[in-house]
């Protein structure tokens, strides 16, 4: 849980039961994930450092920053603007399946996934729904318990955005995780995730589960159990 000390302003991922700062003894206040990410970004912290601090994928962090800065039409400082025109045709193709890796392989080696994802979101905002409208559509569908496939069809969002929002809303808003979990695997995932030797990588959990156990199930179970 991300908390900030009201005295020394230290921000860190503390256990839930921590009420006072171990550095100065000041009272700890809870920050939302978005508040923490934007505070660290504004301080000039690298995206991958932020992601490591909160144990999230860097693309998750970038998406939060992109959404917030889009409100003021500000381009994030990590975006390689020189590649935007090269990326646009790939993500504008109606046959694009939403996967970033095939696009990355056709661009200069130093072009980052962060930049590709940003341009993809920018193109979506220029389409039938703004990014904010699309996310709102996704969120409302999640509250209704619709399947990921139904959500993607209704909103135009890709798998990454839909799964990210499902996990965020389970973790932050307490929405019902049941529609997104293969129930037969839930107990085993919790057991493996609470074992002392788990390395905090989703891939490790996936490798230890039956082949048909989805990443969404794993992420939803972890979010539902605050792991």
Short mmCIF file of C-alpha atoms in Angstrom, two decimals, residues 1-212:
data_model
loop_
_atom_site.label_atom_id
_atom_site.label_comp_id
_atom_site.label_asym_id
_atom_site.label_seq_id
_atom_site.Cartn_x
_atom_site.Cartn_y
_atom_site.Cartn_z
CA UNK A 1 0.00 0.00 0.00
CA UNK A 2 1.52 3.33 -1.09
CA UNK A 3 1.71 5.80 1.79
CA UNK A 4 3.23 9.24 2.33
CA UNK A 5 4.62 10.58 5.62
CA UNK A 6 2.97 13.89 6.49
CA UNK A 7 6.21 15.03 8.15
CA UNK A 8 9.17 14.01 5.98
CA UNK A 9 7.09 13.40 2.80
CA UNK A 10 8.71 9.99 2.25
CA UNK A 11 6.60 7.88 -0.13
CA UNK A 12 6.86 4.12 -0.14
CA UNK A 13 4.98 0.84 -0.45
CA UNK A 14 4.36 0.01 3.24
CA UNK A 15 2.45 -2.94 4.75
CA UNK A 16 -1.19 -2.16 5.51
CA UNK A 17 -0.60 -2.17 9.28
CA UNK A 18 2.07 0.56 9.14
CA UNK A 19 0.57 3.76 10.57
CA UNK A 20 3.73 5.74 11.32
CA UNK A 21 6.82 6.50 9.26
CA UNK A 22 9.80 4.28 10.19
CA UNK A 23 12.12 7.15 9.22
CA UNK A 24 10.79 10.02 11.35
CA UNK A 25 7.75 8.65 13.19
CA UNK A 26 5.31 10.91 11.35
CA UNK A 27 1.76 9.85 10.50
CA UNK A 28 1.39 7.92 7.23
CA UNK A 29 -1.39 8.83 4.80
CA UNK A 30 -2.61 6.52 2.05
CA UNK A 31 -2.08 7.52 -1.57
CA UNK A 32 -4.01 6.15 -4.50
CA UNK A 33 -1.97 4.40 -7.14
CA UNK A 34 -2.57 7.28 -9.54
CA UNK A 35 -1.50 9.90 -6.99
CA UNK A 36 1.72 8.05 -6.28
CA UNK A 37 2.55 7.52 -9.94
CA UNK A 38 1.94 11.16 -10.88
CA UNK A 39 3.83 12.45 -7.84
CA UNK A 40 6.87 10.36 -8.75
CA UNK A 41 6.62 11.32 -12.43
CA UNK A 42 6.49 15.01 -11.52
CA UNK A 43 9.67 14.50 -9.49
CA UNK A 44 11.41 13.20 -12.60
CA UNK A 45 11.49 9.55 -11.52
CA UNK A 46 12.01 7.08 -14.37
CA UNK A 47 8.97 5.02 -15.38
CA UNK A 48 10.74 1.74 -14.71
CA UNK A 49 11.73 2.88 -11.25
CA UNK A 50 8.12 3.80 -10.49
CA UNK A 51 6.95 0.44 -11.85
CA UNK A 52 9.49 -1.40 -9.71
CA UNK A 53 8.40 0.48 -6.60
CA UNK A 54 4.76 -0.57 -7.04
CA UNK A 55 5.46 -3.97 -8.64
CA UNK A 56 3.64 -3.11 -11.85
CA UNK A 57 4.45 -3.43 -15.54
CA UNK A 58 6.01 -0.21 -16.93
CA UNK A 59 3.23 -0.07 -19.53
CA UNK A 60 0.69 0.11 -16.68
CA UNK A 61 2.54 3.13 -15.27
CA UNK A 62 2.80 4.77 -18.69
CA UNK A 63 -0.90 4.34 -19.30
CA UNK A 64 -1.76 6.15 -16.04
CA UNK A 65 0.61 9.00 -16.92
CA UNK A 66 -0.63 9.16 -20.51
CA UNK A 67 -4.25 9.44 -19.38
CA UNK A 68 -3.52 12.18 -16.90
CA UNK A 69 -1.36 14.25 -19.25
CA UNK A 70 -3.85 13.81 -22.10
CA UNK A 71 -6.23 16.04 -20.13
CA UNK A 72 -3.86 18.96 -20.75
CA UNK A 73 -2.59 17.81 -24.16
CA UNK A 74 0.88 17.32 -22.69
CA UNK A 75 3.22 14.74 -24.25
CA UNK A 76 4.99 12.64 -21.57
CA UNK A 77 8.73 13.25 -21.34
CA UNK A 78 9.58 9.61 -22.17
CA UNK A 79 7.83 9.61 -25.57
CA UNK A 80 10.11 9.53 -28.61
CA UNK A 81 8.19 12.02 -30.73
CA UNK A 82 10.44 11.40 -33.73
CA UNK A 83 8.84 7.96 -34.19
CA UNK A 84 5.17 8.96 -33.92
CA UNK A 85 4.63 9.24 -37.69
CA UNK A 86 6.31 5.87 -38.27
CA UNK A 87 4.15 4.13 -35.67
CA UNK A 88 0.81 5.67 -36.64
CA UNK A 89 0.16 3.52 -39.78
CA UNK A 90 0.71 0.30 -37.83
CA UNK A 91 -1.73 1.12 -35.01
CA UNK A 92 -4.26 2.65 -37.41
CA UNK A 93 -4.60 -0.59 -39.38
CA UNK A 94 -8.04 -2.12 -38.79
CA UNK A 95 -6.45 -5.58 -38.85
CA UNK A 96 -4.03 -4.78 -36.01
CA UNK A 97 -4.58 -7.23 -33.14
CA UNK A 98 -3.40 -4.87 -30.39
CA UNK A 99 -0.04 -6.62 -29.88
CA UNK A 100 2.95 -4.31 -29.57
CA UNK A 101 5.81 -6.73 -30.24
CA UNK A 102 5.19 -7.20 -34.01
CA UNK A 103 5.22 -3.40 -34.39
CA UNK A 104 8.36 -3.05 -32.28
CA UNK A 105 10.18 -5.50 -34.54
CA UNK A 106 9.55 -3.27 -37.58
CA UNK A 107 10.82 -0.04 -36.00
CA UNK A 108 14.32 1.24 -35.11
CA UNK A 109 15.81 -0.79 -32.28
CA UNK A 110 15.79 2.10 -29.81
CA UNK A 111 12.06 2.81 -30.25
CA UNK A 112 10.40 1.88 -26.96
CA UNK A 113 7.22 -0.01 -26.16
CA UNK A 114 6.18 3.05 -24.15
CA UNK A 115 6.19 5.17 -27.30
CA UNK A 116 4.29 2.59 -29.34
CA UNK A 117 1.60 2.23 -26.67
CA UNK A 118 1.28 6.01 -26.44
CA UNK A 119 0.74 6.40 -30.18
CA UNK A 120 -1.79 3.55 -30.15
CA UNK A 121 -3.77 5.33 -27.43
CA UNK A 122 -3.47 8.63 -29.29
CA UNK A 123 -4.95 7.08 -32.43
CA UNK A 124 -7.79 5.58 -30.40
CA UNK A 125 -8.54 9.00 -28.92
CA UNK A 126 -8.82 10.37 -32.43
CA UNK A 127 -11.33 7.63 -33.27
CA UNK A 128 -14.92 7.10 -32.28
CA UNK A 129 -14.22 7.35 -28.56
CA UNK A 130 -11.77 9.52 -26.67
CA UNK A 131 -9.45 7.60 -24.38
CA UNK A 132 -11.38 8.82 -21.34
CA UNK A 133 -14.71 7.85 -22.89
CA UNK A 134 -13.34 4.44 -23.82
CA UNK A 135 -12.05 3.78 -20.30
CA UNK A 136 -15.37 4.92 -18.82
CA UNK A 137 -17.15 2.51 -21.15
CA UNK A 138 -14.80 -0.29 -20.06
CA UNK A 139 -15.28 0.54 -16.37
CA UNK A 140 -19.06 0.59 -16.62
CA UNK A 141 -19.06 -2.76 -18.40
CA UNK A 142 -16.83 -4.24 -15.68
CA UNK A 143 -19.27 -3.05 -13.02
CA UNK A 144 -21.99 -4.89 -14.93
CA UNK A 145 -19.89 -8.07 -14.88
CA UNK A 146 -19.59 -8.34 -18.66
CA UNK A 147 -16.98 -10.66 -20.15
CA UNK A 148 -13.68 -9.30 -21.50
CA UNK A 149 -14.85 -10.13 -25.03
CA UNK A 150 -18.10 -8.18 -24.55
CA UNK A 151 -16.19 -5.25 -23.07
CA UNK A 152 -13.74 -5.08 -25.99
CA UNK A 153 -16.57 -5.21 -28.52
CA UNK A 154 -18.54 -2.46 -26.78
CA UNK A 155 -15.62 -0.11 -26.09
CA UNK A 156 -13.06 -0.75 -28.82
CA UNK A 157 -10.41 -1.23 -26.14
CA UNK A 158 -7.72 -3.87 -26.55
CA UNK A 159 -7.02 -6.80 -24.24
CA UNK A 160 -4.31 -4.94 -22.32
CA UNK A 161 -6.58 -2.02 -21.42
CA UNK A 162 -9.53 -4.24 -20.48
CA UNK A 163 -7.47 -6.53 -18.24
CA UNK A 164 -5.69 -3.57 -16.68
CA UNK A 165 -9.00 -1.94 -15.78
CA UNK A 166 -10.45 -5.18 -14.43
CA UNK A 167 -7.49 -5.62 -12.09
CA UNK A 168 -7.46 -1.94 -11.07
CA UNK A 169 -11.17 -1.92 -10.24
CA UNK A 170 -10.97 -5.15 -8.26
CA UNK A 171 -8.04 -3.75 -6.28
CA UNK A 172 -9.14 -0.13 -5.88
CA UNK A 173 -12.94 -0.26 -6.02
CA UNK A 174 -13.68 -3.76 -4.81
CA UNK A 175 -15.77 -4.77 -7.82
CA UNK A 176 -16.81 -8.41 -8.05
CA UNK A 177 -13.86 -10.46 -9.29
CA UNK A 178 -15.88 -13.65 -9.87
CA UNK A 179 -16.71 -13.11 -13.57
CA UNK A 180 -12.99 -12.83 -14.37
CA UNK A 181 -11.67 -15.78 -12.38
CA UNK A 182 -11.53 -19.47 -13.24
CA UNK A 183 -12.77 -20.50 -9.80
CA UNK A 184 -11.17 -23.93 -9.88
CA UNK A 185 -7.71 -22.33 -9.81
CA UNK A 186 -8.23 -19.57 -7.24
CA UNK A 187 -7.15 -21.45 -4.11
CA UNK A 188 -4.03 -22.85 -5.76
CA UNK A 189 -2.99 -19.37 -6.98
CA UNK A 190 -3.38 -17.91 -3.49
CA UNK A 191 -1.35 -20.78 -2.01
CA UNK A 192 1.48 -20.28 -4.48
CA UNK A 193 1.40 -16.49 -4.16
CA UNK A 194 1.65 -16.57 -0.38
CA UNK A 195 4.50 -19.06 -0.36
CA UNK A 196 7.75 -17.55 0.82
CA UNK A 197 9.64 -18.47 -2.35
CA UNK A 198 7.43 -16.67 -4.89
CA UNK A 199 9.56 -14.21 -6.89
CA UNK A 200 6.61 -11.82 -7.52
CA UNK A 201 6.56 -12.65 -11.24
CA UNK A 202 3.26 -13.56 -12.88
CA UNK A 203 5.11 -15.87 -15.25
CA UNK A 204 6.28 -17.99 -12.32
CA UNK A 205 2.69 -18.48 -11.14
CA UNK A 206 1.52 -19.20 -14.69
CA UNK A 207 4.18 -21.85 -15.20
CA UNK A 208 3.00 -23.61 -12.03
CA UNK A 209 -0.65 -23.74 -13.12
CA UNK A 210 -2.52 -25.86 -15.71
CA UNK A 211 -2.02 -24.57 -19.24
CA UNK A 212 -5.58 -23.25 -19.57
#
